PDB file of C-alpha atoms in Angstrom:
ATOM      1  CA  MET A   1     -11.638 -14.581 176.015  1.00  0.00           C
ATOM      2  CA  ASN A   2     -11.658 -16.590 179.056  1.00  0.00           C
ATOM      3  CA  THR A   3      -9.575 -19.215 179.471  1.00  0.00           C
ATOM      4  CA  PHE A   4     -12.022 -21.670 178.272  1.00  0.00           C
ATOM      5  CA  SER A   5     -12.519 -20.479 174.723  1.00  0.00           C
ATOM      6  CA  ALA A   6      -8.467 -19.796 175.319  1.00  0.00           C
ATOM      7  CA  ALA A   7      -7.916 -23.517 175.220  1.00  0.00           C
ATOM      8  CA  VAL A   8     -10.418 -25.104 172.581  1.00  0.00           C
ATOM      9  CA  GLY A   9      -8.914 -22.277 169.947  1.00  0.00           C
ATOM     10  CA  SER A  10      -5.702 -22.743 170.430  1.00  0.00           C
ATOM     11  CA  ALA A  11      -6.797 -27.009 170.436  1.00  0.00           C
ATOM     12  CA  ALA A  12      -6.511 -27.462 167.074  1.00  0.00           C
ATOM     13  CA  GLN A  13      -2.642 -26.893 166.900  1.00  0.00           C
ATOM     14  CA  ALA A  14      -1.959 -28.686 169.698  1.00  0.00           C
ATOM     15  CA  PRO A  15      -0.766 -32.018 169.873  1.00  0.00           C
ATOM     16  CA  ALA A  16      -2.901 -35.527 170.579  1.00  0.00           C
ATOM     17  CA  PRO A  17      -3.471 -34.939 174.308  1.00  0.00           C
ATOM     18  CA  ALA A  18      -2.075 -36.677 177.124  1.00  0.00           C
ATOM     19  CA  HIS A  19      -3.700 -39.404 178.448  1.00  0.00           C
ATOM     20  CA  PRO A  20      -5.779 -38.013 181.724  1.00  0.00           C
ATOM     21  CA  ASP A  21      -4.007 -40.556 183.418  1.00  0.00           C
ATOM     22  CA  PHE A  22      -0.781 -38.780 183.465  1.00  0.00           C
ATOM     23  CA  ARG A  23       0.954 -37.357 185.908  1.00  0.00           C
ATOM     24  CA  PRO A  24       4.051 -35.059 184.973  1.00  0.00           C
ATOM     25  CA  SER A  25       5.832 -34.538 187.587  1.00  0.00           C
ATOM     26  CA  HIS A  26       5.611 -39.055 188.608  1.00  0.00           C
ATOM     27  CA  CYS A  27       8.294 -41.181 186.980  1.00  0.00           C
ATOM     28  CA  VAL A  28       7.284 -44.140 184.168  1.00  0.00           C
ATOM     29  CA  ASN A  29       8.232 -48.071 185.271  1.00  0.00           C
ATOM     30  CA  ALA A  30       8.379 -47.937 181.186  1.00  0.00           C
ATOM     31  CA  GLU A  31       9.759 -51.296 179.828  1.00  0.00           C
ATOM     32  CA  LEU A  32      13.333 -50.241 178.829  1.00  0.00           C
ATOM     33  CA  LEU A  33      14.058 -51.671 175.117  1.00  0.00           C
ATOM     34  CA  LEU A  34      17.916 -50.004 175.931  1.00  0.00           C
ATOM     35  CA  SER A  35      19.836 -48.185 178.355  1.00  0.00           C
ATOM     36  CA  THR A  36      22.736 -46.507 178.019  1.00  0.00           C
ATOM     37  CA  PRO A  37      24.877 -43.951 179.942  1.00  0.00           C
ATOM     38  CA  LEU A  38      23.193 -41.053 178.228  1.00  0.00           C
ATOM     39  CA  THR A  39      19.380 -42.436 176.711  1.00  0.00           C
ATOM     40  CA  VAL A  40      16.995 -44.831 177.582  1.00  0.00           C
ATOM     41  CA  VAL A  41      14.834 -46.159 175.132  1.00  0.00           C
ATOM     42  CA  VAL A  42      11.316 -46.956 175.784  1.00  0.00           C
ATOM     43  CA  LYS A  43       9.396 -49.571 174.082  1.00  0.00           C
ATOM     44  CA  ALA A  44       6.036 -48.420 172.402  1.00  0.00           C
ATOM     45  CA  GLN A  45       3.241 -49.057 169.282  1.00  0.00           C
ATOM     46  CA  LEU A  46       1.936 -46.862 167.264  1.00  0.00           C
ATOM     47  CA  SER A  47      -1.669 -47.411 165.598  1.00  0.00           C
ATOM     48  CA  TYR A  48      -2.736 -45.515 162.383  1.00  0.00           C
ATOM     49  CA  ILE A  49      -4.425 -45.344 159.412  1.00  0.00           C
ATOM     50  CA  ASP A  50      -2.142 -45.508 156.550  1.00  0.00           C
ATOM     51  CA  ALA A  51      -2.851 -43.150 153.549  1.00  0.00           C
ATOM     52  CA  ASP A  52      -4.193 -46.655 151.896  1.00  0.00           C
ATOM     53  CA  GLY A  53      -7.097 -46.229 154.749  1.00  0.00           C
ATOM     54  CA  ARG A  54      -5.630 -49.859 156.449  1.00  0.00           C
ATOM     55  CA  ALA A  55      -5.469 -49.888 159.995  1.00  0.00           C
ATOM     56  CA  ASP A  56      -1.920 -50.611 160.736  1.00  0.00           C
ATOM     57  CA  VAL A  57       0.312 -50.905 164.376  1.00  0.00           C
ATOM     58  CA  GLN A  58       4.194 -49.848 163.640  1.00  0.00           C
ATOM     59  CA  GLU A  59       6.330 -50.986 167.195  1.00  0.00           C
ATOM     60  CA  LEU A  60       8.176 -47.547 168.215  1.00  0.00           C
ATOM     61  CA  ALA A  61      11.982 -47.227 170.430  1.00  0.00           C
ATOM     62  CA  LEU A  62      11.267 -43.727 172.041  1.00  0.00           C
ATOM     63  CA  VAL A  63      14.419 -42.386 172.972  1.00  0.00           C
ATOM     64  CA  ILE A  64      14.637 -40.000 176.438  1.00  0.00           C
ATOM     65  CA  PRO A  65      17.588 -38.324 177.482  1.00  0.00           C
ATOM     66  CA  ARG A  66      19.108 -40.176 180.764  1.00  0.00           C
ATOM     67  CA  SER A  67      18.903 -35.960 182.226  1.00  0.00           C
ATOM     68  CA  ARG A  68      15.006 -35.894 181.916  1.00  0.00           C
ATOM     69  CA  CYS A  69      14.987 -38.977 183.806  1.00  0.00           C
ATOM     70  CA  ALA A  70      14.472 -40.401 187.582  1.00  0.00           C
ATOM     71  CA  GLY A  71      17.716 -43.820 187.021  1.00  0.00           C
ATOM     72  CA  ASP A  72      16.014 -45.741 184.194  1.00  0.00           C
ATOM     73  CA  HIS A  73      12.324 -44.401 184.812  1.00  0.00           C
ATOM     74  CA  PRO A  74      11.865 -41.366 182.786  1.00  0.00           C
ATOM     75  CA  TYR A  75       9.211 -38.853 183.951  1.00  0.00           C
ATOM     76  CA  TRP A  76       5.776 -38.349 182.253  1.00  0.00           C
ATOM     77  CA  PRO A  77       6.708 -35.228 180.382  1.00  0.00           C
ATOM     78  CA  ALA A  78       9.899 -37.149 179.027  1.00  0.00           C
ATOM     79  CA  LEU A  79       7.986 -39.758 177.922  1.00  0.00           C
ATOM     80  CA  LEU A  80       4.616 -37.770 176.078  1.00  0.00           C
ATOM     81  CA  SER A  81       7.496 -35.232 174.356  1.00  0.00           C
ATOM     82  CA  ALA A  82       8.954 -38.491 172.556  1.00  0.00           C
ATOM     83  CA  ALA A  83       5.988 -39.924 172.061  1.00  0.00           C
ATOM     84  CA  THR A  84       4.676 -36.886 170.674  1.00  0.00           C
ATOM     85  CA  GLU A  85       7.900 -36.801 168.131  1.00  0.00           C
ATOM     86  CA  HIS A  86       6.491 -39.916 166.990  1.00  0.00           C
ATOM     87  CA  TRP A  87       3.027 -38.713 166.254  1.00  0.00           C
ATOM     88  CA  GLN A  88       3.692 -36.056 164.523  1.00  0.00           C
ATOM     89  CA  ARG A  89       6.175 -38.197 162.131  1.00  0.00           C
ATOM     90  CA  CYS A  90       3.054 -40.115 160.966  1.00  0.00           C
ATOM     91  CA  ARG A  91       2.834 -40.424 157.677  1.00  0.00           C
ATOM     92  CA  GLY A  92      -1.090 -41.905 157.675  1.00  0.00           C
ATOM     93  CA  SER A  93      -3.663 -40.423 160.139  1.00  0.00           C
ATOM     94  CA  ALA A  94      -2.321 -41.345 163.788  1.00  0.00           C
ATOM     95  CA  ARG A  95      -4.853 -43.058 166.037  1.00  0.00           C
ATOM     96  CA  HIS A  96      -3.503 -44.385 169.463  1.00  0.00           C
ATOM     97  CA  LEU A  97      -0.032 -44.211 170.937  1.00  0.00           C
ATOM     98  CA  SER A  98       1.036 -46.524 173.530  1.00  0.00           C
ATOM     99  CA  ALA A  99       4.026 -47.263 175.681  1.00  0.00           C
ATOM    100  CA  CYS A 100       4.857 -50.178 177.705  1.00  0.00           C
ATOM    101  CA  VAL A 101       3.788 -49.150 181.528  1.00  0.00           C
ATOM    102  CA  ASP A 102       3.885 -51.691 184.703  1.00  0.00           C
ATOM    103  CA  GLY A 103       3.987 -54.568 182.443  1.00  0.00           C
ATOM    104  CA  GLU A 104       0.514 -52.447 180.565  1.00  0.00           C
ATOM    105  CA  TRP A 105       0.090 -51.531 177.511  1.00  0.00           C
ATOM    106  CA  GLN A 106      -1.021 -48.014 178.161  1.00  0.00           C
ATOM    107  CA  THR A 107      -2.162 -44.985 175.681  1.00  0.00           C
ATOM    108  CA  VAL A 108      -0.504 -42.345 175.861  1.00  0.00           C
ATOM    109  CA  LEU A 109      -2.064 -39.552 172.898  1.00  0.00           C
ATOM    110  CA  THR A 110      -4.776 -40.594 171.102  1.00  0.00           C
ATOM    111  CA  ALA A 111      -6.903 -39.130 168.488  1.00  0.00           C
ATOM    112  CA  GLN A 112      -8.855 -36.360 168.706  1.00  0.00           C
ATOM    113  CA  THR A 113     -12.302 -37.900 167.141  1.00  0.00           C
ATOM    114  CA  THR A 114     -14.787 -35.114 165.263  1.00  0.00           C
ATOM    115  CA  HIS A 115     -17.973 -36.696 165.215  1.00  0.00           C
TER     116      HIS A 115
END
């Protein structure tokens, strides 16, 4: 099995992919809801289809340990990890999860559509 087919074969079990503009080694200038000595809390929102088939949006607070930050700025993998945790707990069908980064809503995770 080559690398491409291995990646495709495991994609069905993997969480939603990260937005292609993410740079894992960099910090995120995310809008914080709260900053404590142990954590930062990033403002986010999740859009999803609920059990009744209606589109909805839920405001989120992504909690990130300060050990995974540079000052008040979380690293990309830390933001992605916190977002993935919320994504997996969504009771409906998650469509996309966004965080407020550099003053704009930016997609962190998005559902893969099947055709």
